Short mmCIF file of C-alpha atoms in Angstrom, two decimals:
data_model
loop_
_atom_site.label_atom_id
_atom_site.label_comp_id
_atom_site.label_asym_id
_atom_site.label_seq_id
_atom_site.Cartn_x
_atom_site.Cartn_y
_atom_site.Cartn_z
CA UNK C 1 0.00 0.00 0.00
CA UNK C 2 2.53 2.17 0.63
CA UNK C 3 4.11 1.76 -2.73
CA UNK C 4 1.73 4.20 -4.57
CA UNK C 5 1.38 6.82 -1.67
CA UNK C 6 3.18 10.18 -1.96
CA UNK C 7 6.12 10.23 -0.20
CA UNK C 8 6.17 14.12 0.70
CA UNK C 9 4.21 14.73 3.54
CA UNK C 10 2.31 18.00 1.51
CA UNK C 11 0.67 15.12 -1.19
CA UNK C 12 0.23 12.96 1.38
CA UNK C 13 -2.18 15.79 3.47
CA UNK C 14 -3.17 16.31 -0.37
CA UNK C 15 -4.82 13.29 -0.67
CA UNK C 16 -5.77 12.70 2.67
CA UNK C 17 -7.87 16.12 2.25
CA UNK C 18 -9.10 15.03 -1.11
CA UNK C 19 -10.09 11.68 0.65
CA UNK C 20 -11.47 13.39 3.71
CA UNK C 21 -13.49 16.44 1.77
CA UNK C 22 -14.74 14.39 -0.59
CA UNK C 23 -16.23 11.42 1.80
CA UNK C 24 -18.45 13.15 3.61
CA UNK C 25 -19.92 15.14 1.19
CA UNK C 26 -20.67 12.39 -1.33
CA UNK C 27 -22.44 11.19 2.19
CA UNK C 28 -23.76 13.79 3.15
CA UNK C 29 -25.57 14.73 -0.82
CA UNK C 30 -26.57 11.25 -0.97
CA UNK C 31 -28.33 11.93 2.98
CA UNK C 32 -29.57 15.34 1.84
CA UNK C 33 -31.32 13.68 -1.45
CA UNK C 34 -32.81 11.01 0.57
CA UNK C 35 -33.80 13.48 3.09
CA UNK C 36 -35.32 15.68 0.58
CA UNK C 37 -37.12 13.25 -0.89
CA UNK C 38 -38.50 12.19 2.41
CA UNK C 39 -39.80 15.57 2.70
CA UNK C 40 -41.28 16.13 -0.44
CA UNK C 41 -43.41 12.84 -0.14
CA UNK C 42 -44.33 14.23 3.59
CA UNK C 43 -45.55 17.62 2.11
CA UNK C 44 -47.60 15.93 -0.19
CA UNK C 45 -49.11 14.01 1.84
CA UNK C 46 -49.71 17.01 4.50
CA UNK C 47 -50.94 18.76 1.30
CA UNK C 48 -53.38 15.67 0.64
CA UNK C 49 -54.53 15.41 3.85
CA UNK C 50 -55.26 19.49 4.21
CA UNK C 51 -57.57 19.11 0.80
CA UNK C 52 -59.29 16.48 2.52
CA UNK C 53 -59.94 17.83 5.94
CA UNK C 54 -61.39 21.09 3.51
CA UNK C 55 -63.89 18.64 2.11
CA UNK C 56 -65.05 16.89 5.45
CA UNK C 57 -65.67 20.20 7.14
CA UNK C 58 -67.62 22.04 4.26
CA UNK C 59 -69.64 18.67 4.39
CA UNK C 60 -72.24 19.19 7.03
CA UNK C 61 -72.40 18.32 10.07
CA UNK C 62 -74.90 15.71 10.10
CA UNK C 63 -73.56 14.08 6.80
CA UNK C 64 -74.75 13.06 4.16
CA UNK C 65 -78.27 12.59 6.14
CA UNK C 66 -78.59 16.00 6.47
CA UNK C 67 -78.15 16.99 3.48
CA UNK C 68 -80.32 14.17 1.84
CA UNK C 69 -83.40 15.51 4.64
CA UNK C 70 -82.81 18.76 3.99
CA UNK C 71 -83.25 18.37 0.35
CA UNK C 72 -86.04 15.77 1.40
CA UNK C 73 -84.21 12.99 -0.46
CA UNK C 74 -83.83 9.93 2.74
CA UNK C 75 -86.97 8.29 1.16
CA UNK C 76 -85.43 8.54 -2.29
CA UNK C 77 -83.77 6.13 -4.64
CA UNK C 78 -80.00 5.31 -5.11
CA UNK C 79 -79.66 7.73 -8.05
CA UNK C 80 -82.05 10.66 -6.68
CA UNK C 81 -79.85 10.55 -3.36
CA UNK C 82 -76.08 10.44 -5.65
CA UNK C 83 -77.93 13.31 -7.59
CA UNK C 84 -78.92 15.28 -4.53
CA UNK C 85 -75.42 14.74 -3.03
CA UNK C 86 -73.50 16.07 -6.38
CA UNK C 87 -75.58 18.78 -6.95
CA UNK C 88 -74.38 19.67 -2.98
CA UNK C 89 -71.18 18.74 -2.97
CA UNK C 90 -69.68 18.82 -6.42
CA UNK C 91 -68.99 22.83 -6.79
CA UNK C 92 -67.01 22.62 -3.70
CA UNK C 93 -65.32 20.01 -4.86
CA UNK C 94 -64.57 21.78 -8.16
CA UNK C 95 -63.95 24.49 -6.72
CA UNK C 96 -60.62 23.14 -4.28
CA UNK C 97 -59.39 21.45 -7.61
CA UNK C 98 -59.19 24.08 -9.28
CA UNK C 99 -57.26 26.00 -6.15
CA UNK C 100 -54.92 22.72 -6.02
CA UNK C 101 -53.87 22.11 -9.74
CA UNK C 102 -53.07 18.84 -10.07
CA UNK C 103 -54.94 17.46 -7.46
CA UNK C 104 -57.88 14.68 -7.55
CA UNK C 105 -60.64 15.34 -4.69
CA UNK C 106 -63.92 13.52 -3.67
CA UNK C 107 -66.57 11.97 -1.62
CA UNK C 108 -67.68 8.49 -1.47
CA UNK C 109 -71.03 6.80 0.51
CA UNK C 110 -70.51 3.98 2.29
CA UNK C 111 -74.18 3.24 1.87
CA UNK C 112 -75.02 3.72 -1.44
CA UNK C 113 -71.52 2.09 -1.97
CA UNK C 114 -70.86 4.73 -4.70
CA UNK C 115 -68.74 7.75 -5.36
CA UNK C 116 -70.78 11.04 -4.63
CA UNK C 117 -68.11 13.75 -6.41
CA UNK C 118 -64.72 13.39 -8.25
CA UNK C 119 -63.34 16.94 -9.04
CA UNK C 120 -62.49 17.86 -11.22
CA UNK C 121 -65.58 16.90 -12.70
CA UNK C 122 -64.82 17.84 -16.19
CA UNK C 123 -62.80 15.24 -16.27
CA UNK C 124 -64.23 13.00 -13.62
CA UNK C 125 -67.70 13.21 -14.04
CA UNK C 126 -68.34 9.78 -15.54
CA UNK C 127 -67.28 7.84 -12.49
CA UNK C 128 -69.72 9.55 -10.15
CA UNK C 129 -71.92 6.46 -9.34
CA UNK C 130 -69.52 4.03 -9.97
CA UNK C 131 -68.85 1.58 -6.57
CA UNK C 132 -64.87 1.10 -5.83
CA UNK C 133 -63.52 -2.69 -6.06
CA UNK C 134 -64.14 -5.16 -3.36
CA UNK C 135 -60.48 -4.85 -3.06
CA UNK C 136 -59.77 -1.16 -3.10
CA UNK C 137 -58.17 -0.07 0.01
CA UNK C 138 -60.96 2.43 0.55
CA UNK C 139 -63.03 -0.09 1.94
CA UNK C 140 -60.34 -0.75 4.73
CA UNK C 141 -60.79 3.19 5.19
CA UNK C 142 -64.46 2.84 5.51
CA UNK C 143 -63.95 -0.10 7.60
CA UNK C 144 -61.03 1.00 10.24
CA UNK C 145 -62.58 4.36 10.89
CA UNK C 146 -58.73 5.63 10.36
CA UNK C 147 -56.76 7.74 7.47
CA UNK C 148 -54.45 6.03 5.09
CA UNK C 149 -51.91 6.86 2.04
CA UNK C 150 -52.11 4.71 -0.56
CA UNK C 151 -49.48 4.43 -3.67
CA UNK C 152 -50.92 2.60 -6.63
CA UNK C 153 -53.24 2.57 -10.03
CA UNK C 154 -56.73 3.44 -8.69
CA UNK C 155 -59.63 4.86 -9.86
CA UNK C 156 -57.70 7.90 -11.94
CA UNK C 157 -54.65 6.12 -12.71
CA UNK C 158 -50.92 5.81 -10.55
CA UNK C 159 -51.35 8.36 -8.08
CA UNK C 160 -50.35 8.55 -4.20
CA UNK C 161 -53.87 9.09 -2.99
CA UNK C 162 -54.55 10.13 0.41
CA UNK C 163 -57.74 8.97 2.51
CA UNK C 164 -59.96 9.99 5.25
CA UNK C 165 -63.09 8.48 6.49
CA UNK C 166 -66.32 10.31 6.98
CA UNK C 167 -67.25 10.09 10.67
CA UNK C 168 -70.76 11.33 11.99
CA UNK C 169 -72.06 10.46 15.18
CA UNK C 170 -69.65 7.87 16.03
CA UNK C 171 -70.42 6.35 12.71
CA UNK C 172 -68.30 5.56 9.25
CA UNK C 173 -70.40 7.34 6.25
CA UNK C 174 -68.06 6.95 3.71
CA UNK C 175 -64.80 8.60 3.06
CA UNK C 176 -63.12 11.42 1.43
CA UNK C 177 -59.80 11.27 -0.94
CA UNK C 178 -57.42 13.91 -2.53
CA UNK C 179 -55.00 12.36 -4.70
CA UNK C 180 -51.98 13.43 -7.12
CA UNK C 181 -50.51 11.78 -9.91
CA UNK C 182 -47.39 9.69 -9.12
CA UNK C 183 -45.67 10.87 -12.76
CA UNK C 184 -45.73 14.69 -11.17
CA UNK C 185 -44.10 13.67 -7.72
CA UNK C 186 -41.59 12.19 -9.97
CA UNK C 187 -40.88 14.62 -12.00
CA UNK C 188 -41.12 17.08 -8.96
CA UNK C 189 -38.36 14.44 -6.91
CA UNK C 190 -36.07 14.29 -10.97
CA UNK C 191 -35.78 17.79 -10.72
CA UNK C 192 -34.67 18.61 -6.77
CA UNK C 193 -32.58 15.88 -7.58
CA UNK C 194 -30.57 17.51 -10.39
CA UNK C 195 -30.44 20.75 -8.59
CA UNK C 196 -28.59 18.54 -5.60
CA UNK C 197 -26.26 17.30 -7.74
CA UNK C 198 -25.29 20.35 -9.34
CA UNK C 199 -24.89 21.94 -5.83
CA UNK C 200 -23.20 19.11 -4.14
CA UNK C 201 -20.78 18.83 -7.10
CA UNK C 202 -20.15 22.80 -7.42
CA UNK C 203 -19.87 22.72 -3.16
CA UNK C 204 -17.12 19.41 -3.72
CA UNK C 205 -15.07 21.43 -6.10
CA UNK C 206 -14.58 24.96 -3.82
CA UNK C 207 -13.90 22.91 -0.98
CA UNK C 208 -11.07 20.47 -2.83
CA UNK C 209 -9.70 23.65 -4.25
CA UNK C 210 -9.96 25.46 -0.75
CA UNK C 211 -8.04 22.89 1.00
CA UNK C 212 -5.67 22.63 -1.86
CA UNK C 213 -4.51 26.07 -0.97
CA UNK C 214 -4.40 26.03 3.02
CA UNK C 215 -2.36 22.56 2.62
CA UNK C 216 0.25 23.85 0.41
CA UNK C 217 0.67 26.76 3.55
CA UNK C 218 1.17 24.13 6.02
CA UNK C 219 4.82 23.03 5.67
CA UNK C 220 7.23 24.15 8.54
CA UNK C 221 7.81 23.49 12.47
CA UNK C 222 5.24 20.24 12.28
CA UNK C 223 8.31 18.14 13.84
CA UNK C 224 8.58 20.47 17.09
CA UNK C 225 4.99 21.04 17.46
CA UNK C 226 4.70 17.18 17.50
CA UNK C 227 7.28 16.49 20.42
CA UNK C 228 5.74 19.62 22.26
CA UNK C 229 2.07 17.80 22.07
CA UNK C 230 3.67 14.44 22.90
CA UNK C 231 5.13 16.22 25.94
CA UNK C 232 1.99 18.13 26.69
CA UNK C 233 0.49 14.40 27.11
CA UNK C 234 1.63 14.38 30.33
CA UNK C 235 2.93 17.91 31.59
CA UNK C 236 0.88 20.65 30.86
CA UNK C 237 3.19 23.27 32.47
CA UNK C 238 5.69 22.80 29.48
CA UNK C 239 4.51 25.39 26.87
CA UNK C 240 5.77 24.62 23.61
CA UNK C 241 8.71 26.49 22.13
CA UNK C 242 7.98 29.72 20.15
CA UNK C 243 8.16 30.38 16.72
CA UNK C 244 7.54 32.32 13.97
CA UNK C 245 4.97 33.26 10.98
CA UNK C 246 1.69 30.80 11.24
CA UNK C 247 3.16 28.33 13.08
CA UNK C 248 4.15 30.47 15.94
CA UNK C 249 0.13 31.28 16.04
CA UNK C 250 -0.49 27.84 16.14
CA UNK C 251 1.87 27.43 18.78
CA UNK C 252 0.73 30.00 20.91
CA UNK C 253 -2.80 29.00 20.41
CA UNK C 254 -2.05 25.66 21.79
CA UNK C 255 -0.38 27.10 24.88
CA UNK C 256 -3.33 28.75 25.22
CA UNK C 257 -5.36 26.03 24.96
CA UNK C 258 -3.08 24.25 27.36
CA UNK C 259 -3.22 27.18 30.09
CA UNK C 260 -7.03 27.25 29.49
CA UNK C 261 -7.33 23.31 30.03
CA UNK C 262 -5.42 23.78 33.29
CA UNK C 263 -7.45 26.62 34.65
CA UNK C 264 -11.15 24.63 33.61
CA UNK C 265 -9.63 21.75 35.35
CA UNK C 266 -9.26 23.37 38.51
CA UNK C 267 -12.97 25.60 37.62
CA UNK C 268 -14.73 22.11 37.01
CA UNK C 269 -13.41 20.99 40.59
CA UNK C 270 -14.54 24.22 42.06
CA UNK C 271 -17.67 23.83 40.60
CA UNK C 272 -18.14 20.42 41.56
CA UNK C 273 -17.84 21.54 44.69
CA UNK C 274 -20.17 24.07 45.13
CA UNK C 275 -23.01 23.57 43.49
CA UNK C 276 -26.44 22.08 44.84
CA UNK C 277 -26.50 18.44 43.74
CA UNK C 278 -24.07 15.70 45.53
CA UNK C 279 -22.09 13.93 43.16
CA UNK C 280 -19.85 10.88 44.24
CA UNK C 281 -17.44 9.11 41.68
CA UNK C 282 -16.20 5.83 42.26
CA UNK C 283 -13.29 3.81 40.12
CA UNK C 284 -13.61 0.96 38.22
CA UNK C 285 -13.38 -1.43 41.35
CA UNK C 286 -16.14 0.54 43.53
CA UNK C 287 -13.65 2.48 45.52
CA UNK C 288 -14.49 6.41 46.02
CA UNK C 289 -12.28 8.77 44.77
CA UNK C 290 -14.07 12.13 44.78
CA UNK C 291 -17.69 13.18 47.17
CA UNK C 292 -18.41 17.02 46.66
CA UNK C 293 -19.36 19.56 49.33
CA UNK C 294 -22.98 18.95 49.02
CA UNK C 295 -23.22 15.13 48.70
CA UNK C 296 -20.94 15.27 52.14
CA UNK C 297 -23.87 17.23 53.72
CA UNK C 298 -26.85 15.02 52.81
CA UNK C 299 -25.05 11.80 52.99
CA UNK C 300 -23.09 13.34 56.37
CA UNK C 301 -20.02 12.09 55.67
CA UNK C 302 -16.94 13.52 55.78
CA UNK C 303 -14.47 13.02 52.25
CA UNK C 304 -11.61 12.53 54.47
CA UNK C 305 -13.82 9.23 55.77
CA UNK C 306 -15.22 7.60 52.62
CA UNK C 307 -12.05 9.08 50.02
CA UNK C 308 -10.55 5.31 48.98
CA UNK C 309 -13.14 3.00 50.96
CA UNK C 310 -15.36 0.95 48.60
CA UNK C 311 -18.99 2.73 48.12
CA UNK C 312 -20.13 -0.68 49.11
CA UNK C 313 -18.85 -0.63 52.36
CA UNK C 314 -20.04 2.40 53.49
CA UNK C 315 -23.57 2.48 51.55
CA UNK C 316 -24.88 -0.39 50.88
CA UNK C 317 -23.61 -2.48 53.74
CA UNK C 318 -26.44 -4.14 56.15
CA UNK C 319 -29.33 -2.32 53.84
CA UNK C 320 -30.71 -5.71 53.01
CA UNK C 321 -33.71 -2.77 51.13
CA UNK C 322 -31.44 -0.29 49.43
CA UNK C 323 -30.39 -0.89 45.69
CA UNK C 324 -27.58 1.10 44.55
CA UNK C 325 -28.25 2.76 41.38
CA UNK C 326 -24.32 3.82 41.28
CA UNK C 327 -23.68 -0.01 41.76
CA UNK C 328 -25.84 -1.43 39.52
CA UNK C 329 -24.22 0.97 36.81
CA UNK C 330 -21.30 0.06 37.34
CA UNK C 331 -21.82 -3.20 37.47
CA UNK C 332 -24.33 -3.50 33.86
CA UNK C 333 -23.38 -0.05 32.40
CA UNK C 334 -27.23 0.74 32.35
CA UNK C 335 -27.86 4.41 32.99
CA UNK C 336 -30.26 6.03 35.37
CA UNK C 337 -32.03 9.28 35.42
CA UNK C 338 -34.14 10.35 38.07
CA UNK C 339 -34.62 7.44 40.32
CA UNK C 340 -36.62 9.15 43.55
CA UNK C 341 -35.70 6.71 46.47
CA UNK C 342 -34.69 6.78 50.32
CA UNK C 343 -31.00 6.70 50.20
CA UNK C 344 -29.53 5.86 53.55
CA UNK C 345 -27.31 7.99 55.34
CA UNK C 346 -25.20 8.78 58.58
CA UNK C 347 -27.96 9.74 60.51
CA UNK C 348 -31.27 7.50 58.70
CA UNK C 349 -32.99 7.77 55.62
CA UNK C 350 -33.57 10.87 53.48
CA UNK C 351 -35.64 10.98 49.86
CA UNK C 352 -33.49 11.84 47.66
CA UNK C 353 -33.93 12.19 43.48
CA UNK C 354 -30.33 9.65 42.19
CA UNK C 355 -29.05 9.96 38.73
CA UNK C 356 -26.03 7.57 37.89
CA UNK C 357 -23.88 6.90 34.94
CA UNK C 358 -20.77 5.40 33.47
CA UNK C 359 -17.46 7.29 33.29
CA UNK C 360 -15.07 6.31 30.01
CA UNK C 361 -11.82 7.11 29.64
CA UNK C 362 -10.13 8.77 26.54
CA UNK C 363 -10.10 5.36 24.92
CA UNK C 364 -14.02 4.70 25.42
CA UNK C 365 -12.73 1.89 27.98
CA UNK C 366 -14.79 2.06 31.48
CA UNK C 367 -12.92 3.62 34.47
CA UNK C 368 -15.54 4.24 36.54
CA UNK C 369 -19.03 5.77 37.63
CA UNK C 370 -20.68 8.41 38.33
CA UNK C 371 -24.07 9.60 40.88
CA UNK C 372 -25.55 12.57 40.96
CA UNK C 373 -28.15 13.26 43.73
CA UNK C 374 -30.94 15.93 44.74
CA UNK C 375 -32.24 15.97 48.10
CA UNK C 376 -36.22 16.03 48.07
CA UNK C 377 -37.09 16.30 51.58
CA UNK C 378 -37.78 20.01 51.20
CA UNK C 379 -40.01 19.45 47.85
CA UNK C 380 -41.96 16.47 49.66
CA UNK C 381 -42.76 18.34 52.77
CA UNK C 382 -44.26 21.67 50.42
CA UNK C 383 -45.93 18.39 48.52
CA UNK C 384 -47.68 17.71 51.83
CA UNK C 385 -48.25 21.12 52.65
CA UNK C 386 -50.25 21.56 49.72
CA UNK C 387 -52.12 18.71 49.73
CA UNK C 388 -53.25 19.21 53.12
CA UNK C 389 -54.12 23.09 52.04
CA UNK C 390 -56.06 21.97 49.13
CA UNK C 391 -57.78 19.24 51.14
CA UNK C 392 -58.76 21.95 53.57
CA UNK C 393 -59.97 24.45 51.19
CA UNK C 394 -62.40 22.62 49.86
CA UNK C 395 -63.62 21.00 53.38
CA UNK C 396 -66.59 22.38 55.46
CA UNK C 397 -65.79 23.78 58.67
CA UNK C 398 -68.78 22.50 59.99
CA UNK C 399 -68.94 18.77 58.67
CA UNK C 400 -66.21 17.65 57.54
CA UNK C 401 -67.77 17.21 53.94
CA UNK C 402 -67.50 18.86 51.11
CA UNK C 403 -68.03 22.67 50.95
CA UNK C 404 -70.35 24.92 48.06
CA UNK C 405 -67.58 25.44 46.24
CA UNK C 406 -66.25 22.18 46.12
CA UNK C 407 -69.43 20.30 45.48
CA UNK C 408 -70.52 22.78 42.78
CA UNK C 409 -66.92 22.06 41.12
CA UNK C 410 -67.57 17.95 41.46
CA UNK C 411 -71.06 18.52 40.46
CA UNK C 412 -69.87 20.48 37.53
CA UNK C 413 -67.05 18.07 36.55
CA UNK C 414 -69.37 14.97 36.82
CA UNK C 415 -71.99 16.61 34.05
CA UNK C 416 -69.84 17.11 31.70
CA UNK C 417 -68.54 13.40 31.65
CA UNK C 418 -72.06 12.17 31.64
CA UNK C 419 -72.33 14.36 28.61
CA UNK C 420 -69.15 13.16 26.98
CA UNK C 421 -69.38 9.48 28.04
CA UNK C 422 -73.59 9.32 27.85
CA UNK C 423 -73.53 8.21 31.30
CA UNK C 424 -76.23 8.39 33.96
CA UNK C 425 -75.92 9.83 37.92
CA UNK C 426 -78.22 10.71 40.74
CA UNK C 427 -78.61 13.91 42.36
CA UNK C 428 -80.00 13.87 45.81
CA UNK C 429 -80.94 17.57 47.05
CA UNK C 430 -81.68 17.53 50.90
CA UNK C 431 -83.09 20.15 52.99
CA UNK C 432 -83.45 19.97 57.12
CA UNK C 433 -86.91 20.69 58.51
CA UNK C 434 -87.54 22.58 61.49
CA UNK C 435 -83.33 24.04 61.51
CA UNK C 436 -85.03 26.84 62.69
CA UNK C 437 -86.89 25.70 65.52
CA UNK C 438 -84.06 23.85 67.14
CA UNK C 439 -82.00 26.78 66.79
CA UNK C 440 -84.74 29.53 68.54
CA UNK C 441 -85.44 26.55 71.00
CA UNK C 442 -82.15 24.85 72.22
CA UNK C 443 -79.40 27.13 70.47
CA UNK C 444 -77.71 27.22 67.76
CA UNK C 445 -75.04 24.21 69.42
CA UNK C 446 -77.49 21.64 68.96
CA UNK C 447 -78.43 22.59 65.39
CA UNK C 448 -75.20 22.80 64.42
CA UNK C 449 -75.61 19.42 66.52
CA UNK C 450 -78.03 18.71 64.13
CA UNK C 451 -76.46 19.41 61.03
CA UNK C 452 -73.21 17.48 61.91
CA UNK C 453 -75.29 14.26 62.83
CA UNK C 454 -76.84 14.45 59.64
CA UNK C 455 -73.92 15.09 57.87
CA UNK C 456 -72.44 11.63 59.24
CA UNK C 457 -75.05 9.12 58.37
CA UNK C 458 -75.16 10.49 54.88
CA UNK C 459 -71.48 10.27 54.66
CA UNK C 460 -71.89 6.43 56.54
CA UNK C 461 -74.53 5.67 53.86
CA UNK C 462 -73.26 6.02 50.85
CA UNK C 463 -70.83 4.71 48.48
CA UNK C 464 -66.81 5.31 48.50
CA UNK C 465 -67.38 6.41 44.86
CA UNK C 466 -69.66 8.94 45.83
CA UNK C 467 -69.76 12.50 46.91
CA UNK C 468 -71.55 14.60 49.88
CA UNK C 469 -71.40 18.76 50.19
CA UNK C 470 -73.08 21.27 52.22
CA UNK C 471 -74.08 23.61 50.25
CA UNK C 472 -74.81 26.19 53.30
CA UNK C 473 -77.49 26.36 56.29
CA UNK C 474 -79.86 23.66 55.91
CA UNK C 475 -79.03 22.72 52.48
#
């Protein structure tokens, strides 16, 4: 192999750059096309499906029925009803045609088991009455209740037609297609393609030429930049030597780089340990080499105590209940993200949110893990603390039931799922006799006496499904 490779090292970054350029463009064009095609298939189809949500709402409401009582046609025959529904439908129909050039749009009734409209109907016209085959996958439309794209010869030829049943109270009347002609997607698809090709192929040239030009530049100093980087490996504080013209820039930038390395080193360990969420790192083996600030406070250890002692050991030991997420990483390299758990610490158990990952080396091999965790105790308690508000707020002082507002809300939310779901509920209204009369006789203590006692066996009475309010007084 090496017998027909340059042997200056200029042709040799030629053609790697040739090599390298080139690749991932011919790629990348070949991923745009596809891409590209993808989308223009998608926007035809969203086109498709637009024409035919157009023709199921100017359809009415009530279907075809309505139209067909409206026009007093339900006691007609076959073809009085198709004739009805054309004369109805067919100008609309016409009408989006003509606004979509190109486009095939219609109704079919499931029914009379015959197309209603085919726009344009100056060229369609003749199959309005005509039933689809037994086999035509407008009948699996009319049948599944659910939209479908279909790619095939149908009724108008090879098109790409796209499908939407005609749903009216819970029933399948028919369904509604727009279609195109596959030949113009084609030709549509033919021509993007040839302007990506052109593109790609003017885009492949400029770049080859570009780094034709920057690699003839790069010639000097590449010998002592490479021992400085080899050295650099390992001992950052060696800057490399300087020089002059572009290489001395590219030598500086690297010393830079290599100051900028050192001082995000020591940032990111800052960082770690300062900000809210504990983190502890353990090597490949299980042993603990780093516990920030805040994971020392909520696990209340010290790093001085755990630094080098297995996370095993200190954790999991004796906690016959606890699973260790940071463990179990380590152990399967399976991630977690937000595991909410009591995590057990120096002085018991605190809830705490645990996120836990592998840690790979600059070779992709596995040196160790990593848990992150969020202490929850605060977030549970305001948890509770609503709750218990809410719980309140809608609570009668008086009974321990349901308040007016509450009950009206139930109430409320109850009628309209009876509504949406056709259900059926009771409504019991109760009113106390004679509140009045225990109150001007024995004080108002015993009726509120009263009211509680009632309260109770109407709460002991019915159902755990069901629902009991005061609504205020007597009520």
């Amino acid at each position: 192999m090496n017998g027909w490779l340059p042997k200056s090292l200029r042709y040799r970054m030629l053609l790697l750059t040739m090599l390298i350029v080139s690749i991932p463009i011919l790629f990348a064009g070949y991923e745009v096309k596809t891409r590209a095609e993808e989308a223009l298939i998608a926007e035809k189809q969203a086109k498709l499906f637009f024409a035919a949500r157009l023709l199921d709402t100017h359809l009415a409401q009530g279907g075809y029925q309505e139209i067909l009582q409206e026009k007093q046609g339900l006691d007609a025959s076959r073809d009085v009803q198709l004739h009805i529904l054309n004369q109805a439908l067919a100008p609309y129909t016409d009408a989006l045609a003509a606004a979509m050039p190109g486009l095939g749009v219609g109704y079919y009734h499931r029914e009379l088991d015959a197309i209603v409209t085919y726009g344009p109907s100056r060229e369609y016209a003749t199959t309005v009455g005509r039933s689809i085959l037994p086999d035509h996958p407008g009948r699996k439309v009319m049948l599944e209740g659910m939209p479908r794209v279909e790619f095939g010869s149908l009724v108008r030829g090879n098109i790409m037609n796209a499908m939407l049943p005609i749903v009216r109270s819970g029933k399948v009347e028919g369904y509604i297609w727009a279609n195109e002609l596959t030949d113009d997607i084609r030709s549509q698809i033919a021509n993007m393609n040839r302007q990506i090709y052109l593109f790609g192929a003017l885009g492949l040239l400029v770049c080859l030429g570009l780094m034709v030009i920057l690699t003839n530049r790069f010639v000097s100093d590449v010998e002592t930049i490479k021992h400085g980087l080899d050295r650099m490996r390992t001992d950052l504080t060696h800057p490399l030597p300087g020089m002059t013209g572009e290489m001395g820039e590219i030598a500086a930038a690297i010393n830079r780089m290599s100051r900028e390395i050192q001082e995000a080193c020591l940032l990111n360990e800052n960082i770690l340990f300062s900000i809210a969420d504990g983190i502890i790192t353990v090597d490949g083996e299980g042993r603990i080499v780093m516990i920030n600030q805040a994971a020392q406070e909520i696990t209340g250890y010290d790093a001085k105590e755990v630094i080098g002692r297995y996370y095993s050991e200190i954790f999991v030991a004796g906690e016959r209940e606890f699973r260790s997420m940071l463990l179990d990483t380590l152990e399967t390299g399976v991630s977690h993200i937000g595991v909410e758990l009591d995590y057990p610490t120096r002085s018991g158990y605190r809830r705490i949110s645990v996120s836990s990952s592998r840690l790979q080396g600059g070779s992709y091999e596995n040196i160790g893990a990593v848990v992150v965790m969020r202490d929850l105790t605060e977030k549970q308690q305001l948890q509770q603390h609503a709750l218990q508000s809410s719980r309140l707020a809608a609570m009668d002082s008086m009974t321990g039931i349901m308040n007016r507002r509450a009950f009206l809300e139930k109430l409320e939310t109850m009628l309209k799922q009876v509504r949406s779901d056709h259900l059926e509920f009771s409504l019991a209204f109760l009113d106390l006799d004679h509140l009045k009369a225990v109150n001007d006789n024995f004080g108002h203590q015993e009726g509120d006496w009263y009211i509680r006692s009632v309260a109770s066996l109407i709460c002991s009475s019915v159902r755990e499904s069901d629902s009991a309010g005061r609504l205020g007084g007597d009520e």
